[in-house]
Amino acid sequence: MALLTPEDLEDLLNKLNMNNNIIKEATGMDIAQMCEAVYGTTPSSQKVGIVPITSGNGIIGNFSASLLAITEYFGLEGFITEHPDITGYHQAVAGGADIILMADDHIFIAHNLRNGKIATNHVCTGVIYSEIASRYKHTDSKDVLVIGLGRVGYAGASHLVEKGFNVYACDPNTDFMNKAIEELGVKAYDVDKPRKFSMVFEATPNANTISEGMIAERCLVSTPGIPCALPDELVEKYDIDLVMEPLVIGVAAMLYSVF
Ligand SMILES: NCCC[C@@H](N)C(=O)NCCCC[C@H](N)C(=O)O
C-alpha cells in the first residue's frame, strides 16, 4: 500500500470541492448525500478526536491537520491531541471525543466510543468510490469494471456485487483474482476480449492502469488511487468524468459509517 505524502495532501479542500462538483454532475448527489445513502446516517454533534501515531514511518506532515479540516467540513467539532500515541489517545478520550480517528501504516480507523461502531479507511474507501462509479447517471448499464483487487478494490467489488451490479474485475495478482471470483462471483475482465465500460472503479497504486479498450466514449472513472489511473491521452480524447481524491471522500465515508 502506498503511504500518503504531504504533497498528496496539499490543496485538499479545493480538490474536494472540484471532485464534489464532478460527483454532483455525474451522479446527481454530492459526497454527503452519497454517504448518507450508503450508511443511512447523518452527522449530529459528534466530537472527533484526532490522534497522531508515530509508529512505522511516523507522522505524515499535515495528515492530522487534513483530518481536522475534513471533520469541520462535514460540520463536526474536531481536535488534534497535543501528544501522539497512547498519551494522545488518553487525551482524546479525556477531551470528550465521541469518535477517534487514528492511523498507523497499515490500518486507519474511525472508532465511535458511544455506539461501539468501528470502520477502516480501506473498506470505506472501496465502498464509497465504487458507489460513486455505480451511480453514473449517463448510462443504463449494470456493468462495472473494477481494476485492482487489493484491500480497497476487493471491498468495492464486494459492495457492487451486493448492490446487484455485473462486476468485471482485473488484477495481475492471480491469488487476488481467484479469491474475488470464488468469494464474490466477479467475472475476470479479459484483455483479449475488450469490453467498453461506462463505469470504472480503480484501486491500484500504479499509474495508467486504464487502457483505451476498457472505456466507453462517455464514462465515469472513480479512483482514490495515486498516481492517476488514466493516461493523459485518454482524458483528452474521451468524455471522461474523473473522480480522484486521495483522502477526504474515504474519511467522509468512515465518519458516516460510524455515526
Ligand atoms: N485513502 C487514504 C489512505 C492512507 C494510507 N495509504 C496511508 O498513507 N496510511 C498511513 C497514515 C499514517 C498516518 C501517521 N501515522 C500519522 O498519524 O500522521
Coordinates of C-alpha atoms and ligand atoms in Angstrom, one line a residue:
M1 CA 0.0 0.0 0.0
A2 CA 1.4 3.4 -0.9
L3 CA 1.6 5.8 2.0
L4 CA 0.3 9.3 1.6
T5 CA 2.9 12.1 1.3
P6 CA 2.4 15.7 2.5
E7 CA 2.4 16.7 -1.2
D8 CA -0.7 14.4 -1.8
L9 CA -2.5 16.4 0.9
E10 CA -1.8 19.9 -0.5
D11 CA -4.7 22.0 -1.6
L12 CA -7.1 19.3 -0.1
L13 CA -10.3 21.4 0.2
N14 CA -10.0 22.8 -3.3
K15 CA -9.5 19.3 -4.7
L16 CA -12.5 18.2 -2.6
N17 CA -14.8 21.0 -3.9
M18 CA -13.7 20.2 -7.5
N19 CA -14.4 16.5 -7.1
N20 CA -17.7 17.2 -5.3
N21 CA -18.9 19.2 -8.3
I22 CA -17.9 16.4 -10.7
I23 CA -19.7 13.8 -8.5
K24 CA -22.8 16.0 -8.3
E25 CA -22.9 16.4 -12.1
A26 CA -22.1 12.7 -12.8
T27 CA -24.4 11.2 -10.2
G28 CA -26.9 13.8 -9.1
M29 CA -25.6 13.5 -5.5
D30 CA -22.8 15.2 -3.5
I31 CA -20.5 13.4 -1.2
A32 CA -22.5 13.9 1.9
Q33 CA -25.7 12.7 0.2
M34 CA -23.8 9.7 -1.2
C35 CA -22.5 8.8 2.3
E36 CA -26.0 9.2 3.8
A37 CA -27.4 6.9 1.0
V38 CA -24.8 4.2 1.7
Y39 CA -24.8 4.3 5.5
G40 CA -28.2 5.7 6.4
T41 CA -26.7 8.1 8.8
T42 CA -26.3 11.9 9.2
P43 CA -23.8 13.9 11.3
S44 CA -25.2 15.3 14.5
S45 CA -23.0 16.9 17.2
Q46 CA -20.3 14.3 17.5
K47 CA -16.9 15.5 18.7
V48 CA -13.9 14.0 16.8
G49 CA -10.5 13.4 18.5
I50 CA -7.6 13.0 16.1
V51 CA -4.6 11.2 17.5
P52 CA -1.3 11.3 15.6
I53 CA 0.6 8.0 15.6
T54 CA 4.4 7.8 15.5
S55 CA 4.8 4.0 14.7
G56 CA 6.3 2.7 11.5
N57 CA 7.2 5.6 9.0
G58 CA 5.9 8.0 11.6
I59 CA 3.7 11.1 11.5
I60 CA 2.9 12.4 8.0
G61 CA 3.1 16.1 7.7
N62 CA -0.4 17.7 7.6
F63 CA -2.2 14.3 7.8
S64 CA -3.8 15.2 11.2
A65 CA -4.5 18.7 10.0
S66 CA -6.2 17.3 6.9
L67 CA -8.4 15.1 9.1
L68 CA -9.3 18.1 11.2
A69 CA -10.2 20.1 8.1
I70 CA -12.4 17.2 6.8
T71 CA -14.1 16.8 10.2
E72 CA -15.0 20.5 10.2
Y73 CA -16.0 20.4 6.5
F74 CA -18.8 18.0 7.5
G75 CA -19.9 20.2 10.3
L76 CA -18.4 18.4 13.2
E77 CA -16.2 19.7 16.0
G78 CA -12.7 18.2 16.0
F79 CA -9.4 18.5 17.8
I80 CA -5.9 17.1 17.4
T81 CA -4.4 15.8 20.6
E82 CA -1.2 17.6 21.8
H83 CA 0.6 14.2 22.2
P84 CA 0.7 11.2 19.9
D85 CA 0.1 7.5 20.5
I86 CA -1.2 6.3 23.9
T87 CA -0.8 9.6 25.6
G88 CA -2.7 11.2 22.7
Y89 CA -5.4 8.5 22.9
H90 CA -5.9 9.3 26.6
Q91 CA -6.1 13.0 25.8
A92 CA -8.7 12.3 23.1
V93 CA -10.9 10.3 25.5
A94 CA -10.4 12.7 28.4
G95 CA -11.2 15.6 26.0
G96 CA -14.6 14.2 25.3
A97 CA -14.1 12.7 21.9
D98 CA -17.1 10.7 20.7
I99 CA -15.2 9.4 17.6
I100 CA -11.5 8.7 17.5
L101 CA -9.5 9.0 14.2
M102 CA -6.0 7.5 14.1
A103 CA -3.8 5.6 11.6
D104 CA -0.6 3.6 11.6
D105 CA 1.0 2.5 8.3
H106 CA -1.4 -0.5 8.0
I107 CA -4.8 0.5 9.3
F108 CA -6.6 3.8 9.5
I109 CA -9.7 3.7 11.8
A110 CA -12.7 5.7 12.9
H111 CA -14.0 4.4 16.3
N112 CA -17.2 5.7 17.8
L113 CA -16.8 5.3 21.6
R114 CA -20.5 5.9 22.2
N115 CA -22.1 3.2 19.9
G116 CA -19.0 1.0 19.5
K117 CA -19.0 1.2 15.7
I118 CA -15.6 1.0 14.1
A119 CA -14.6 1.5 10.5
T120 CA -11.4 1.2 8.4
N121 CA -10.3 3.6 5.7
H122 CA -9.6 0.8 3.2
V123 CA -13.1 -0.7 3.4
C124 CA -14.9 2.6 3.4
T125 CA -12.8 4.0 0.6
G126 CA -13.6 0.9 -1.5
V127 CA -17.3 1.2 -0.7
I128 CA -17.7 4.9 -1.4
Y129 CA -15.6 5.1 -4.6
S130 CA -17.4 2.0 -6.1
E131 CA -20.7 3.5 -5.0
I132 CA -19.8 6.8 -6.9
A133 CA -18.9 4.8 -10.0
S134 CA -22.1 2.8 -9.9
R135 CA -24.3 5.9 -9.7
Y136 CA -23.2 7.3 -13.1
K137 CA -26.4 8.8 -14.5
H138 CA -25.3 8.9 -18.1
T139 CA -25.7 5.1 -18.6
D140 CA -28.3 2.4 -18.2
S141 CA -25.7 -0.4 -18.0
K142 CA -25.3 -2.5 -14.9
D143 CA -21.8 -3.5 -15.9
V144 CA -18.9 -2.0 -13.7
L145 CA -15.2 -2.6 -14.3
V146 CA -13.1 -2.9 -11.1
I147 CA -9.4 -2.6 -11.6
G148 CA -7.3 -3.7 -8.6
L149 CA -8.5 -6.3 -6.1
G150 CA -6.3 -5.4 -3.1
R151 CA -8.0 -4.4 0.2
V152 CA -9.7 -1.4 -1.3
G153 CA -10.6 -2.9 -4.6
Y154 CA -12.0 -6.1 -3.0
A155 CA -14.2 -4.0 -0.7
G156 CA -15.5 -2.0 -3.6
A157 CA -16.1 -5.1 -5.7
S158 CA -18.0 -6.8 -2.8
H159 CA -20.1 -3.7 -2.4
L160 CA -21.1 -3.6 -6.1
V161 CA -21.9 -7.4 -6.1
E162 CA -24.2 -6.8 -3.1
K163 CA -25.9 -4.0 -5.0
G164 CA -26.6 -6.3 -7.9
F165 CA -24.2 -4.9 -10.5
N166 CA -22.4 -7.1 -13.1
V167 CA -18.8 -6.8 -11.8
Y168 CA -15.9 -7.4 -14.2
A169 CA -12.5 -7.2 -12.5
C170 CA -8.8 -7.4 -13.2
D171 CA -5.7 -7.7 -11.1
P172 CA -2.3 -9.1 -12.1
N173 CA -2.2 -11.0 -8.8
T174 CA -3.8 -14.3 -9.6
D175 CA -4.5 -15.1 -5.9
F176 CA -6.4 -11.8 -5.6
M177 CA -8.3 -12.6 -8.8
N178 CA -9.2 -16.1 -7.9
K179 CA -10.3 -15.0 -4.4
A180 CA -12.7 -12.4 -5.9
I181 CA -14.1 -14.9 -8.4
E182 CA -14.6 -17.6 -5.8
E183 CA -15.9 -15.4 -2.9
L184 CA -17.7 -12.6 -4.9
G185 CA -18.5 -14.2 -8.2
V186 CA -16.9 -11.4 -10.2
K187 CA -16.1 -12.1 -13.8
A188 CA -12.5 -11.8 -15.0
Y189 CA -12.0 -8.9 -17.4
D190 CA -10.5 -10.5 -20.5
V191 CA -8.0 -8.1 -22.1
D192 CA -8.2 -10.2 -25.3
K193 CA -11.9 -9.6 -25.5
P194 CA -12.1 -5.8 -24.9
R195 CA -15.4 -4.7 -23.4
K196 CA -16.1 -1.0 -23.1
F197 CA -17.4 0.2 -19.7
S198 CA -19.2 3.4 -18.8
M199 CA -18.4 2.9 -15.1
V200 CA -14.9 2.1 -13.8
F201 CA -13.7 1.9 -10.2
E202 CA -9.9 1.7 -10.0
A203 CA -7.9 1.0 -6.8
T204 CA -4.3 0.4 -7.5
P205 CA -1.1 2.2 -6.5
N206 CA 0.0 2.3 -10.2
A207 CA -0.3 4.8 -13.0
N208 CA -2.1 4.4 -16.3
T209 CA -3.8 1.1 -15.5
I210 CA -6.8 2.1 -17.7
S211 CA -6.4 1.3 -21.4
E212 CA -8.5 2.6 -24.3
G213 CA -10.2 -0.7 -24.9
M214 CA -11.7 -0.6 -21.4
I215 CA -13.8 2.6 -21.6
A216 CA -16.9 3.8 -23.4
E217 CA -16.8 7.1 -25.2
R218 CA -18.5 8.7 -22.2
C219 CA -17.7 7.2 -18.8
L220 CA -17.1 7.8 -15.1
V221 CA -13.8 6.8 -13.6
S222 CA -13.8 6.8 -9.8
T223 CA -10.5 6.2 -8.0
P224 CA -8.7 7.0 -4.8
G225 CA -5.6 5.8 -6.5
I226 CA -2.3 7.8 -6.5
P227 CA -0.9 8.2 -9.2
C228 CA -3.7 8.7 -11.8
A229 CA -5.0 5.6 -13.5
L230 CA -5.9 7.4 -16.7
P231 CA -3.3 8.2 -19.3
D232 CA -3.4 11.9 -20.4
E233 CA -4.2 11.0 -24.0
L234 CA -7.4 9.2 -22.9
V235 CA -8.5 12.2 -20.8
E236 CA -8.1 14.4 -23.9
K237 CA -9.7 12.0 -26.3
Y238 CA -12.8 10.9 -24.5
D239 CA -15.6 12.5 -22.4
I240 CA -14.5 11.1 -19.0
D241 CA -15.8 12.3 -15.6
L242 CA -12.8 11.6 -13.4
V243 CA -13.3 11.4 -9.6
M244 CA -9.9 11.2 -8.0
E245 CA -9.1 12.5 -4.5
P246 CA -6.6 10.9 -2.0
L247 CA -8.2 11.3 1.4
V248 CA -11.4 13.3 2.0
I249 CA -14.0 11.1 0.3
G250 CA -12.8 8.0 2.1
V251 CA -12.7 9.8 5.5
A252 CA -16.2 11.1 5.0
A253 CA -17.4 7.5 4.4
M254 CA -15.5 6.4 7.6
L255 CA -17.3 9.1 9.7
Y256 CA -20.8 8.4 8.2
S257 CA -20.2 4.6 8.7
V258 CA -19.8 5.1 12.5
F259 CA -22.4 7.8 13.2
Ligands
LIG1 N1 -7.0 6.9 1.5 C1 -6.0 7.2 2.5 C2 -5.0 6.0 2.6 C3 -4.0 6.4 3.6 C4 -2.9 5.3 3.7 N2 -2.5 4.9 2.3 C5 -1.8 5.8 4.4 O1 -1.0 6.6 3.9 N3 -1.7 5.5 5.7 C6 -0.6 5.9 6.6 C7 -1.2 7.0 7.5 C8 -0.1 7.3 8.6 C9 -0.5 8.5 9.5 C10 0.5 8.8 10.5 N4 0.7 7.6 11.5 C11 0.1 10.0 11.3 O2 -0.6 9.8 12.4 O3 0.5 11.1 10.9

